[in-house]
Amino acid sequence: MAQPLFGPGKPLSSPLYMASVYDVGDADTCDAVLGNETPGFAYARDAHPNATHLAGHLATLEGAAWAHITSSGMAALSAVMLSLVRPGQQVLLSNRLYGKSTVLVRQELKRFGVESAVIDACDLDQVANALAAGPRLFLVETLSNPMLRLVDVDKIGKMCRAQRCKLFVDNTFATPILLKPLAHGADLVMESLTKMIGGHSDVTLGLVAGHDPDLAMTLGKVITTWGFTADPFPCWLTERSLYTLDLRMRTATANAAEVADFLAKQQGIVQVVYPGRPDHPDHGLACTLLPQGAGNMLAFEVPGDRAAVNRFLQAGPIPLCPSLGHATTTFSHPASSSHRADSPAGRAAQGITEGLLRLSVGIEPVDTILDQLSRHLQAI
Ligand SMILES: *Cc1c(COP(=O)(O)O)cnc(C)c1O
């Protein structure tokens, strides 16, 4: 006789359900499961236990009524756009978005007749003017890359509500540990789980979460129909990462604050960009919006050209990786990676010089990070 799957001896950690299809028993049950009338699983592109478990944990963490897991952060962004926007409608974009988010709306959605406008989300007069044109959706990032500008989610949330525009927040750099945008007036939040939430550079995955049950249904249909579903294994790995997310974010944030102050004291560093420091333009907003700390990301500028940056990178052990959120500290170089498609003038306007480096601060003992950075600094 087959043993019951669970009962006494139920595993404490979630099993990995590496299955694309399920035995549904009979035609009535099949009908009911596929029609969402009975809980259960039939086909993994529609739903599977590892995504459902992970979504449940993350919905709680975001303070959301529901959450959907997608195969990447970009899949989450695409799913929201395809769920909410029709040809002829306008999407409003912050001018400091992840590069591919802007490409998604300005190039891909444009092929389907979707209009867009780009504004400075830190300038509330510009926001008010742009909202008067009646956009369907406004996409902002809580903390921007790489200059770590903050948006006033509460104020923009109120302004969007008054104009019946949906506020969609990419919260990847803050994570729900530091900020829960839905509690500050956002209608929808997305996270690239590939970054701090996954936390070990071994998954590509996304999340979208919100309150509105109708939107949950629409998004669910878009995700399963367009095929944005995530595989079980990365969902399982990411559920495992959630046990340490709070610890990792707190430690990395505390480390970043120390590293920023350390760098600011070094001879030869041109500038340090960290919203936790009083010399950052959004320091005041950071104190109110991010009371637990300004996150694990910072940027700083070394003097000189590309050759000087290469010498700096080669002088020590911290690796150059065009991503963020690993458990250990990594560099990225915006001019040659995230912002390489921008014109030199466009980069200059954002303060992105050849010497600007971004640091994704990890959870090592802070002295280890400072020692490693000191070795790089000898190249200056
Ligand atoms: C990485 C990233 C994305 C895209 O996520 P993927 O998981 O790489 O598809 C979107 N927004 C921000 C802010 C990111 O850093």
mmCIF file of C-alpha atoms and ligand atoms in Angstrom:
data_model
loop_
_atom_site.group_PDB
_atom_site.id
_atom_site.type_symbol
_atom_site.label_atom_id
_atom_site.label_comp_id
_atom_site.label_asym_id
_atom_site.label_seq_id
_atom_site.Cartn_x
_atom_site.Cartn_y
_atom_site.Cartn_z
ATOM 1 C CA MET A 1 0.000 0.000 0.000
ATOM 2 C CA ALA A 2 1.260 3.488 -0.842
ATOM 3 C CA GLN A 3 2.412 5.534 2.144
ATOM 4 C CA PRO A 4 0.566 8.829 2.679
ATOM 5 C CA LEU A 5 2.783 11.623 1.367
ATOM 6 C CA PHE A 6 2.480 13.670 4.568
ATOM 7 C CA GLY A 7 1.182 13.034 8.080
ATOM 8 C CA PRO A 8 3.520 12.392 10.981
ATOM 9 C CA GLY A 9 6.964 12.870 9.511
ATOM 10 C CA LYS A 10 5.972 15.807 7.310
ATOM 11 C CA PRO A 11 9.212 17.445 6.141
ATOM 12 C CA LEU A 12 10.062 20.726 7.858
ATOM 13 C CA SER A 13 11.499 22.241 4.710
ATOM 14 C CA SER A 14 9.389 22.320 1.545
ATOM 15 C CA PRO A 15 9.919 19.372 -0.789
ATOM 16 C CA LEU A 16 10.960 20.185 -4.330
ATOM 17 C CA TYR A 17 8.190 19.163 -6.754
ATOM 18 C CA MET A 18 10.171 18.645 -9.936
ATOM 19 C CA ALA A 19 7.050 17.776 -11.934
ATOM 20 C CA SER A 20 5.461 19.376 -14.992
ATOM 21 C CA VAL A 21 2.180 17.455 -14.694
ATOM 22 C CA TYR A 22 0.059 15.915 -11.911
ATOM 23 C CA ASP A 23 -2.232 12.880 -11.627
ATOM 24 C CA VAL A 24 -5.638 14.508 -11.145
ATOM 25 C CA GLY A 25 -7.654 11.311 -10.625
ATOM 26 C CA ASP A 26 -10.810 11.748 -12.658
ATOM 27 C CA ALA A 27 -12.376 14.069 -15.218
ATOM 28 C CA ASP A 28 -14.458 15.969 -12.636
ATOM 29 C CA THR A 29 -11.390 16.724 -10.520
ATOM 30 C CA CYS A 30 -9.427 17.706 -13.618
ATOM 31 C CA ASP A 31 -12.224 20.102 -14.591
ATOM 32 C CA ALA A 32 -12.390 21.567 -11.088
ATOM 33 C CA VAL A 33 -8.624 22.027 -10.666
ATOM 34 C CA LEU A 34 -8.128 23.601 -14.095
ATOM 35 C CA GLY A 35 -11.187 25.811 -13.469
ATOM 36 C CA ASN A 36 -9.736 27.002 -10.117
ATOM 37 C CA GLU A 37 -12.780 25.618 -8.273
ATOM 38 C CA THR A 38 -10.759 23.090 -6.267
ATOM 39 C CA PRO A 39 -7.295 23.718 -4.870
ATOM 40 C CA GLY A 40 -4.759 21.448 -6.488
ATOM 41 C CA PHE A 41 -2.270 21.152 -9.287
ATOM 42 C CA ALA A 42 -2.624 19.785 -12.796
ATOM 43 C CA TYR A 43 -0.059 21.397 -15.094
ATOM 44 C CA ALA A 44 3.030 23.244 -13.855
ATOM 45 C CA ARG A 45 2.820 26.172 -16.273
ATOM 46 C CA ASP A 46 -0.548 27.003 -14.636
ATOM 47 C CA ALA A 47 0.545 26.392 -11.026
ATOM 48 C CA HIS A 48 2.910 24.246 -8.978
ATOM 49 C CA PRO A 49 3.495 23.879 -5.228
ATOM 50 C CA ASN A 50 6.959 25.480 -5.115
ATOM 51 C CA ALA A 51 5.751 28.711 -6.743
ATOM 52 C CA THR A 52 2.592 28.735 -4.617
ATOM 53 C CA HIS A 53 4.580 28.303 -1.366
ATOM 54 C CA LEU A 54 7.076 30.988 -2.312
ATOM 55 C CA ALA A 55 4.321 33.400 -3.398
ATOM 56 C CA GLY A 56 2.567 32.885 -0.050
ATOM 57 C CA HIS A 57 5.691 33.765 1.946
ATOM 58 C CA LEU A 58 6.456 36.798 -0.196
ATOM 59 C CA ALA A 59 2.860 38.102 -0.123
ATOM 60 C CA THR A 60 3.124 38.147 3.687
ATOM 61 C CA LEU A 61 6.488 39.890 3.539
ATOM 62 C CA GLU A 62 5.154 42.579 1.165
ATOM 63 C CA GLY A 63 1.950 43.036 3.187
ATOM 64 C CA ALA A 64 0.073 42.058 0.004
ATOM 65 C CA ALA A 65 -3.215 40.211 -0.490
ATOM 66 C CA TRP A 66 -1.595 38.093 -3.218
ATOM 67 C CA ALA A 67 1.679 37.541 -5.068
ATOM 68 C CA HIS A 68 2.672 35.857 -8.321
ATOM 69 C CA ILE A 69 6.102 34.384 -9.061
ATOM 70 C CA THR A 70 7.496 34.833 -12.573
ATOM 71 C CA SER A 71 10.486 33.423 -14.441
ATOM 72 C CA SER A 72 12.449 36.701 -14.051
ATOM 73 C CA GLY A 73 12.080 40.275 -12.874
ATOM 74 C CA MET A 74 11.539 41.295 -16.502
ATOM 75 C CA ALA A 75 8.735 38.710 -16.786
ATOM 76 C CA ALA A 76 7.037 40.360 -13.783
ATOM 77 C CA LEU A 77 7.335 43.799 -15.436
ATOM 78 C CA SER A 78 6.077 42.419 -18.765
ATOM 79 C CA ALA A 79 3.136 40.672 -17.092
ATOM 80 C CA VAL A 80 2.025 43.884 -15.378
ATOM 81 C CA MET A 81 2.253 45.892 -18.589
ATOM 82 C CA LEU A 82 0.339 43.262 -20.578
ATOM 83 C CA SER A 83 -2.310 43.031 -17.848
ATOM 84 C CA LEU A 84 -2.971 46.732 -17.418
ATOM 85 C CA VAL A 85 -2.155 48.641 -20.575
ATOM 86 C CA ARG A 86 -4.000 48.814 -23.896
ATOM 87 C CA PRO A 87 -3.006 50.385 -27.238
ATOM 88 C CA GLY A 88 -3.411 54.169 -27.104
ATOM 89 C CA GLN A 89 -2.916 54.335 -23.337
ATOM 90 C CA GLN A 90 0.135 55.990 -21.860
ATOM 91 C CA VAL A 91 2.731 54.548 -19.467
ATOM 92 C CA LEU A 92 4.654 57.070 -17.399
ATOM 93 C CA LEU A 93 8.265 56.152 -16.596
ATOM 94 C CA SER A 94 10.810 57.496 -14.175
ATOM 95 C CA ASN A 95 13.992 58.621 -15.950
ATOM 96 C CA ARG A 96 16.114 56.459 -13.620
ATOM 97 C CA LEU A 97 14.798 52.966 -14.365
ATOM 98 C CA TYR A 98 16.611 49.678 -14.902
ATOM 99 C CA GLY A 99 17.634 49.892 -18.578
ATOM 100 C CA LYS A 100 15.535 46.968 -19.829
ATOM 101 C CA SER A 101 12.405 48.325 -18.082
ATOM 102 C CA THR A 102 12.656 51.451 -20.218
ATOM 103 C CA VAL A 103 13.327 49.355 -23.352
ATOM 104 C CA LEU A 104 10.283 47.175 -22.542
ATOM 105 C CA VAL A 105 7.935 50.151 -22.599
ATOM 106 C CA ARG A 106 9.625 52.522 -25.077
ATOM 107 C CA GLN A 107 10.478 49.875 -27.726
ATOM 108 C CA GLU A 108 8.541 46.635 -27.144
ATOM 109 C CA LEU A 109 5.168 48.031 -26.003
ATOM 110 C CA LYS A 110 5.471 50.796 -28.601
ATOM 111 C CA ARG A 111 5.129 48.076 -31.272
ATOM 112 C CA PHE A 112 1.669 47.405 -29.790
ATOM 113 C CA GLY A 113 0.643 51.078 -29.870
ATOM 114 C CA VAL A 114 1.344 51.908 -26.229
ATOM 115 C CA GLU A 115 2.422 55.504 -25.600
ATOM 116 C CA SER A 116 4.982 56.507 -23.004
ATOM 117 C CA ALA A 117 6.567 59.530 -21.364
ATOM 118 C CA VAL A 118 9.705 59.792 -19.239
ATOM 119 C CA ILE A 119 9.946 62.197 -16.299
ATOM 120 C CA ASP A 120 12.044 62.950 -13.219
ATOM 121 C CA ALA A 121 10.125 61.220 -10.423
ATOM 122 C CA CYS A 122 12.119 63.207 -7.827
ATOM 123 C CA ASP A 123 10.516 66.427 -9.135
ATOM 124 C CA LEU A 124 6.918 66.455 -7.845
ATOM 125 C CA ASP A 125 5.915 69.359 -10.127
ATOM 126 C CA GLN A 126 6.932 67.274 -13.139
ATOM 127 C CA VAL A 127 4.976 64.342 -11.685
ATOM 128 C CA ALA A 128 1.844 66.491 -11.252
ATOM 129 C CA ASN A 129 2.072 67.814 -14.809
ATOM 130 C CA ALA A 130 2.628 64.361 -16.279
ATOM 131 C CA LEU A 131 -0.254 62.826 -14.301
ATOM 132 C CA ALA A 132 -2.606 65.491 -15.676
ATOM 133 C CA ALA A 133 -2.208 63.840 -19.120
ATOM 134 C CA GLY A 134 -4.004 60.757 -17.737
ATOM 135 C CA PRO A 135 -1.419 57.949 -17.900
ATOM 136 C CA ARG A 136 -2.657 54.439 -17.084
ATOM 137 C CA LEU A 137 0.404 53.442 -15.083
ATOM 138 C CA PHE A 138 3.443 55.101 -13.470
ATOM 139 C CA LEU A 139 6.571 52.960 -13.009
ATOM 140 C CA VAL A 140 9.190 54.089 -10.480
ATOM 141 C CA GLU A 141 12.026 52.459 -8.536
ATOM 142 C CA THR A 142 12.303 53.066 -4.798
ATOM 143 C CA LEU A 143 16.104 53.351 -4.940
ATOM 144 C CA SER A 144 17.591 54.026 -8.367
ATOM 145 C CA ASN A 145 20.711 52.635 -9.984
ATOM 146 C CA PRO A 146 23.473 53.725 -9.509
ATOM 147 C CA MET A 147 22.957 57.154 -7.862
ATOM 148 C CA LEU A 148 20.476 55.733 -5.321
ATOM 149 C CA ARG A 149 17.900 58.496 -5.708
ATOM 150 C CA LEU A 150 14.734 57.824 -3.709
ATOM 151 C CA VAL A 151 11.167 58.520 -4.769
ATOM 152 C CA ASP A 152 8.607 59.803 -2.290
ATOM 153 C CA VAL A 153 6.269 56.819 -2.628
ATOM 154 C CA ASP A 154 3.680 58.253 -0.178
ATOM 155 C CA LYS A 155 3.311 61.585 -1.988
ATOM 156 C CA ILE A 156 3.392 60.059 -5.474
ATOM 157 C CA GLY A 157 0.916 57.396 -4.321
ATOM 158 C CA LYS A 158 -1.569 60.107 -3.269
ATOM 159 C CA MET A 159 -1.068 62.029 -6.511
ATOM 160 C CA CYS A 160 -1.594 58.865 -8.599
ATOM 161 C CA ARG A 161 -4.747 57.935 -6.689
ATOM 162 C CA ALA A 162 -6.233 61.387 -7.323
ATOM 163 C CA GLN A 163 -5.653 60.897 -11.076
ATOM 164 C CA ARG A 164 -6.720 57.208 -11.138
ATOM 165 C CA CYS A 165 -3.263 56.210 -12.364
ATOM 166 C CA LYS A 166 -1.834 52.917 -11.051
ATOM 167 C CA LEU A 167 1.453 53.313 -9.176
ATOM 168 C CA PHE A 168 3.776 50.402 -9.920
ATOM 169 C CA VAL A 169 6.956 50.248 -7.819
ATOM 170 C CA ASP A 170 10.104 48.267 -8.623
ATOM 171 C CA ASN A 171 11.429 47.660 -5.100
ATOM 172 C CA THR A 172 14.420 45.480 -6.044
ATOM 173 C CA PHE A 173 17.127 47.660 -4.420
ATOM 174 C CA ALA A 174 15.226 48.176 -1.146
ATOM 175 C CA THR A 175 13.584 44.733 -0.743
ATOM 176 C CA PRO A 176 10.467 44.376 1.450
ATOM 177 C CA ILE A 177 12.768 44.192 4.487
ATOM 178 C CA LEU A 178 13.570 47.904 4.186
ATOM 179 C CA LEU A 179 10.386 49.124 2.469
ATOM 180 C CA LYS A 180 6.940 47.739 1.728
ATOM 181 C CA PRO A 181 5.671 50.031 -1.075
ATOM 182 C CA LEU A 182 2.079 48.711 -0.863
ATOM 183 C CA ALA A 183 1.833 50.247 2.627
ATOM 184 C CA HIS A 184 2.928 53.602 1.135
ATOM 185 C CA GLY A 185 0.285 53.886 -1.579
ATOM 186 C CA ALA A 186 1.635 51.708 -4.393
ATOM 187 C CA ASP A 187 -0.946 49.616 -6.281
ATOM 188 C CA LEU A 188 1.582 47.010 -7.387
ATOM 189 C CA VAL A 189 5.097 46.106 -6.373
ATOM 190 C CA MET A 190 7.677 44.005 -8.217
ATOM 191 C CA GLU A 191 10.978 42.552 -7.091
ATOM 192 C CA SER A 192 13.725 40.918 -9.101
ATOM 193 C CA LEU A 193 14.220 37.876 -6.856
ATOM 194 C CA THR A 194 17.455 37.362 -8.804
ATOM 195 C CA LYS A 195 19.093 39.993 -6.576
ATOM 196 C CA MET A 196 19.098 40.341 -2.762
ATOM 197 C CA ILE A 197 16.049 38.147 -2.137
ATOM 198 C CA GLY A 198 17.577 35.148 -3.938
ATOM 199 C CA GLY A 199 20.824 36.385 -2.441
ATOM 200 C CA HIS A 200 23.258 33.714 -3.681
ATOM 201 C CA SER A 201 23.491 34.493 -7.431
ATOM 202 C CA ASP A 202 21.986 31.155 -8.419
ATOM 203 C CA VAL A 203 18.416 31.998 -9.499
ATOM 204 C CA THR A 204 16.644 34.172 -12.078
ATOM 205 C CA LEU A 205 13.137 34.900 -10.800
ATOM 206 C CA GLY A 206 10.596 37.699 -10.305
ATOM 207 C CA LEU A 207 7.694 38.688 -8.108
ATOM 208 C CA VAL A 208 4.630 40.877 -8.528
ATOM 209 C CA ALA A 209 2.319 41.551 -5.582
ATOM 210 C CA GLY A 210 -0.733 43.695 -4.835
ATOM 211 C CA HIS A 211 -4.096 44.073 -3.112
ATOM 212 C CA ASP A 212 -6.711 44.121 -5.907
ATOM 213 C CA PRO A 213 -8.195 40.620 -6.401
ATOM 214 C CA ASP A 214 -9.331 41.361 -9.967
ATOM 215 C CA LEU A 215 -5.796 42.307 -10.901
ATOM 216 C CA ALA A 216 -4.532 39.074 -9.332
ATOM 217 C CA MET A 217 -6.839 37.118 -11.670
ATOM 218 C CA THR A 218 -5.832 39.105 -14.756
ATOM 219 C CA LEU A 219 -2.138 38.762 -13.947
ATOM 220 C CA GLY A 220 -2.496 35.048 -13.296
ATOM 221 C CA LYS A 221 -4.038 34.620 -16.739
ATOM 222 C CA VAL A 222 -1.341 36.706 -18.443
ATOM 223 C CA ILE A 223 1.482 34.861 -16.665
ATOM 224 C CA THR A 224 0.214 31.391 -17.574
ATOM 225 C CA THR A 225 -0.878 32.307 -21.115
ATOM 226 C CA TRP A 226 2.204 34.281 -22.189
ATOM 227 C CA GLY A 227 4.324 31.665 -20.438
ATOM 228 C CA PHE A 228 6.039 33.759 -17.742
ATOM 229 C CA THR A 229 5.795 30.904 -15.207
ATOM 230 C CA ALA A 230 8.830 30.040 -13.059
ATOM 231 C CA ASP A 231 10.386 26.580 -12.762
ATOM 232 C CA PRO A 232 10.086 24.739 -9.426
ATOM 233 C CA PHE A 233 13.815 24.566 -8.636
ATOM 234 C CA PRO A 234 14.567 28.327 -8.494
ATOM 235 C CA CYS A 235 11.357 28.761 -6.446
ATOM 236 C CA TRP A 236 12.611 26.139 -3.997
ATOM 237 C CA LEU A 237 16.042 27.782 -3.751
ATOM 238 C CA THR A 238 14.460 31.188 -3.193
ATOM 239 C CA GLU A 239 12.154 29.878 -0.453
ATOM 240 C CA ARG A 240 15.316 28.680 1.274
ATOM 241 C CA SER A 241 16.849 32.165 0.885
ATOM 242 C CA LEU A 242 13.880 33.726 2.677
ATOM 243 C CA TYR A 243 14.914 32.168 5.997
ATOM 244 C CA THR A 244 17.977 34.430 6.042
ATOM 245 C CA LEU A 245 16.679 37.442 4.122
ATOM 246 C CA ASP A 246 16.085 39.621 7.167
ATOM 247 C CA LEU A 247 19.497 38.753 8.645
ATOM 248 C CA ARG A 248 21.246 39.299 5.332
ATOM 249 C CA MET A 249 19.600 42.668 4.619
ATOM 250 C CA ARG A 250 20.266 43.990 8.130
ATOM 251 C CA THR A 251 23.905 42.892 8.076
ATOM 252 C CA ALA A 252 24.585 44.101 4.537
ATOM 253 C CA THR A 253 22.880 47.439 5.276
ATOM 254 C CA ALA A 254 24.917 47.983 8.444
ATOM 255 C CA ASN A 255 28.078 47.035 6.524
ATOM 256 C CA ALA A 256 27.231 49.444 3.678
ATOM 257 C CA ALA A 257 26.835 52.356 6.097
ATOM 258 C CA GLU A 258 30.314 51.638 7.528
ATOM 259 C CA VAL A 259 31.866 51.118 4.101
ATOM 260 C CA ALA A 260 30.386 54.434 2.851
ATOM 261 C CA ASP A 261 31.877 56.336 5.794
ATOM 262 C CA PHE A 262 35.215 54.538 5.324
ATOM 263 C CA LEU A 263 35.366 55.440 1.622
ATOM 264 C CA ALA A 264 34.428 59.062 2.303
ATOM 265 C CA LYS A 265 37.547 59.359 4.502
ATOM 266 C CA GLN A 266 39.950 58.024 1.847
ATOM 267 C CA GLN A 267 42.320 60.349 0.031
ATOM 268 C CA GLY A 268 41.660 60.342 -3.687
ATOM 269 C CA ILE A 269 38.012 59.185 -3.678
ATOM 270 C CA VAL A 270 36.142 61.832 -5.653
ATOM 271 C CA GLN A 271 32.692 61.233 -4.141
ATOM 272 C CA VAL A 272 30.652 58.665 -2.220
ATOM 273 C CA VAL A 273 26.984 58.133 -3.048
ATOM 274 C CA TYR A 274 24.940 56.615 -0.213
ATOM 275 C CA PRO A 275 21.502 57.838 0.909
ATOM 276 C CA GLY A 276 22.390 57.069 4.531
ATOM 277 C CA ARG A 277 24.984 59.847 4.433
ATOM 278 C CA PRO A 278 23.945 63.470 5.053
ATOM 279 C CA ASP A 279 25.628 64.606 1.803
ATOM 280 C CA HIS A 280 23.203 62.557 -0.374
ATOM 281 C CA PRO A 281 20.406 64.637 -2.007
ATOM 282 C CA ASP A 282 17.714 62.269 -0.656
ATOM 283 C CA HIS A 283 19.132 61.799 2.840
ATOM 284 C CA GLY A 284 16.070 63.422 4.482
ATOM 285 C CA LEU A 285 13.663 61.178 2.584
ATOM 286 C CA ALA A 286 15.835 58.131 3.362
ATOM 287 C CA CYS A 287 15.498 58.861 7.097
ATOM 288 C CA THR A 288 11.687 58.747 6.907
ATOM 289 C CA LEU A 289 11.112 56.172 4.133
ATOM 290 C CA LEU A 290 13.912 53.747 5.087
ATOM 291 C CA PRO A 291 14.089 53.953 8.892
ATOM 292 C CA GLN A 292 15.926 50.624 9.143
ATOM 293 C CA GLY A 293 18.772 51.852 6.956
ATOM 294 C CA ALA A 294 19.481 52.919 3.405
ATOM 295 C CA GLY A 295 20.294 49.481 1.994
ATOM 296 C CA ASN A 296 23.371 47.589 0.860
ATOM 297 C CA MET A 297 24.087 49.485 -2.366
ATOM 298 C CA LEU A 298 26.481 52.402 -2.669
ATOM 299 C CA ALA A 299 28.534 54.082 -5.381
ATOM 300 C CA PHE A 300 31.804 55.960 -5.370
ATOM 301 C CA GLU A 301 34.080 57.609 -7.859
ATOM 302 C CA VAL A 302 37.754 56.934 -8.345
ATOM 303 C CA PRO A 303 39.798 59.546 -10.222
ATOM 304 C CA GLY A 304 40.855 58.943 -13.808
ATOM 305 C CA ASP A 305 39.795 57.151 -16.962
ATOM 306 C CA ARG A 306 38.897 53.552 -17.857
ATOM 307 C CA ALA A 307 42.537 52.444 -17.467
ATOM 308 C CA ALA A 308 42.595 53.832 -13.898
ATOM 309 C CA VAL A 309 39.346 51.983 -13.116
ATOM 310 C CA ASN A 310 40.786 48.735 -14.482
ATOM 311 C CA ARG A 311 43.897 49.151 -12.324
ATOM 312 C CA PHE A 312 41.657 49.747 -9.286
ATOM 313 C CA LEU A 313 39.554 46.645 -10.042
ATOM 314 C CA GLN A 314 42.589 44.442 -10.594
ATOM 315 C CA ALA A 315 44.371 45.613 -7.427
ATOM 316 C CA GLY A 316 42.193 43.609 -5.010
ATOM 317 C CA PRO A 317 39.962 40.553 -4.607
ATOM 318 C CA ILE A 318 36.444 42.022 -4.902
ATOM 319 C CA PRO A 319 34.978 40.727 -8.202
ATOM 320 C CA LEU A 320 33.390 42.845 -10.937
ATOM 321 C CA CYS A 321 29.894 41.425 -11.607
ATOM 322 C CA PRO A 322 27.189 43.244 -13.583
ATOM 323 C CA SER A 323 24.498 42.400 -11.015
ATOM 324 C CA LEU A 324 23.863 42.870 -7.295
ATOM 325 C CA GLY A 325 22.659 41.208 -4.142
ATOM 326 C CA HIS A 326 25.202 38.412 -3.724
ATOM 327 C CA ALA A 327 26.040 37.268 -0.196
ATOM 328 C CA THR A 328 29.550 38.658 -0.632
ATOM 329 C CA THR A 329 30.608 42.079 -1.854
ATOM 330 C CA THR A 330 30.808 42.754 -5.602
ATOM 331 C CA PHE A 331 31.621 45.743 -7.823
ATOM 332 C CA SER A 332 29.849 46.851 -10.937
ATOM 333 C CA HIS A 333 30.905 49.542 -13.395
ATOM 334 C CA PRO A 334 27.796 51.347 -14.709
ATOM 335 C CA ALA A 335 29.517 53.005 -17.705
ATOM 336 C CA SER A 336 30.466 49.594 -19.185
ATOM 337 C CA SER A 337 27.397 47.601 -18.065
ATOM 338 C CA SER A 338 24.008 48.938 -16.896
ATOM 339 C CA HIS A 339 24.453 52.304 -18.632
ATOM 340 C CA ARG A 340 26.609 51.345 -21.613
ATOM 341 C CA ALA A 341 23.705 51.920 -24.032
ATOM 342 C CA ASP A 342 23.337 55.556 -22.872
ATOM 343 C CA SER A 343 25.181 58.267 -24.784
ATOM 344 C CA PRO A 344 28.236 59.768 -23.039
ATOM 345 C CA ALA A 345 26.186 62.981 -22.612
ATOM 346 C CA GLY A 346 23.286 60.997 -21.135
ATOM 347 C CA ARG A 347 25.632 59.326 -18.684
ATOM 348 C CA ALA A 348 27.245 62.622 -17.762
ATOM 349 C CA ALA A 349 23.811 64.139 -17.063
ATOM 350 C CA GLN A 350 23.205 61.365 -14.513
ATOM 351 C CA GLY A 351 26.651 61.775 -12.930
ATOM 352 C CA ILE A 352 27.854 58.448 -14.335
ATOM 353 C CA THR A 353 31.550 58.959 -15.108
ATOM 354 C CA GLU A 354 34.156 56.382 -16.192
ATOM 355 C CA GLY A 355 35.428 56.432 -12.605
ATOM 356 C CA LEU A 356 32.078 55.618 -10.994
ATOM 357 C CA LEU A 357 31.901 52.187 -9.369
ATOM 358 C CA ARG A 358 28.910 50.635 -7.667
ATOM 359 C CA LEU A 359 29.377 48.367 -4.699
ATOM 360 C CA SER A 360 26.846 45.708 -3.703
ATOM 361 C CA VAL A 361 27.888 45.255 -0.091
ATOM 362 C CA GLY A 362 27.670 41.716 1.270
ATOM 363 C CA ILE A 363 27.386 40.067 4.660
ATOM 364 C CA GLU A 364 31.060 39.352 5.332
ATOM 365 C CA PRO A 365 32.479 40.684 8.630
ATOM 366 C CA VAL A 366 32.869 44.385 7.874
ATOM 367 C CA ASP A 367 36.619 44.314 8.598
ATOM 368 C CA THR A 368 37.053 41.776 5.792
ATOM 369 C CA ILE A 369 35.339 44.148 3.356
ATOM 370 C CA LEU A 370 37.400 47.135 4.533
ATOM 371 C CA ASP A 371 40.654 45.136 4.223
ATOM 372 C CA GLN A 372 39.727 44.028 0.720
ATOM 373 C CA LEU A 373 38.775 47.573 -0.305
ATOM 374 C CA SER A 374 42.079 48.861 1.107
ATOM 375 C CA ARG A 375 43.916 46.617 -1.328
ATOM 376 C CA HIS A 376 41.945 48.085 -4.237
ATOM 377 C CA LEU A 377 42.564 51.599 -2.900
ATOM 378 C CA GLN A 378 46.322 51.121 -3.146
ATOM 379 C CA ALA A 379 45.905 51.490 -6.923
ATOM 380 C CA ILE A 380 44.877 55.138 -6.547
HETATM 381 C C1 LIG B 1 17.739 43.092 -12.205
HETATM 382 C C2 LIG B 1 16.660 44.094 -12.153
HETATM 383 C C3 LIG B 1 15.480 43.939 -12.898
HETATM 384 C C4 LIG B 1 15.255 42.766 -13.824
HETATM 385 O O1 LIG B 1 15.221 41.566 -13.133
HETATM 386 P P1 LIG B 1 15.691 40.152 -13.803
HETATM 387 O O2 LIG B 1 15.420 39.182 -12.717
HETATM 388 O O3 LIG B 1 17.135 40.310 -14.150
HETATM 389 O O4 LIG B 1 14.843 39.954 -15.011
HETATM 390 C C5 LIG B 1 14.495 44.911 -12.777
HETATM 391 N N1 LIG B 1 14.670 45.987 -11.986
HETATM 392 C C6 LIG B 1 15.799 46.182 -11.265
HETATM 393 C C7 LIG B 1 15.908 47.381 -10.410
HETATM 394 C C8 LIG B 1 16.826 45.241 -11.325
HETATM 395 O O5 LIG B 1 17.944 45.444 -10.618
#
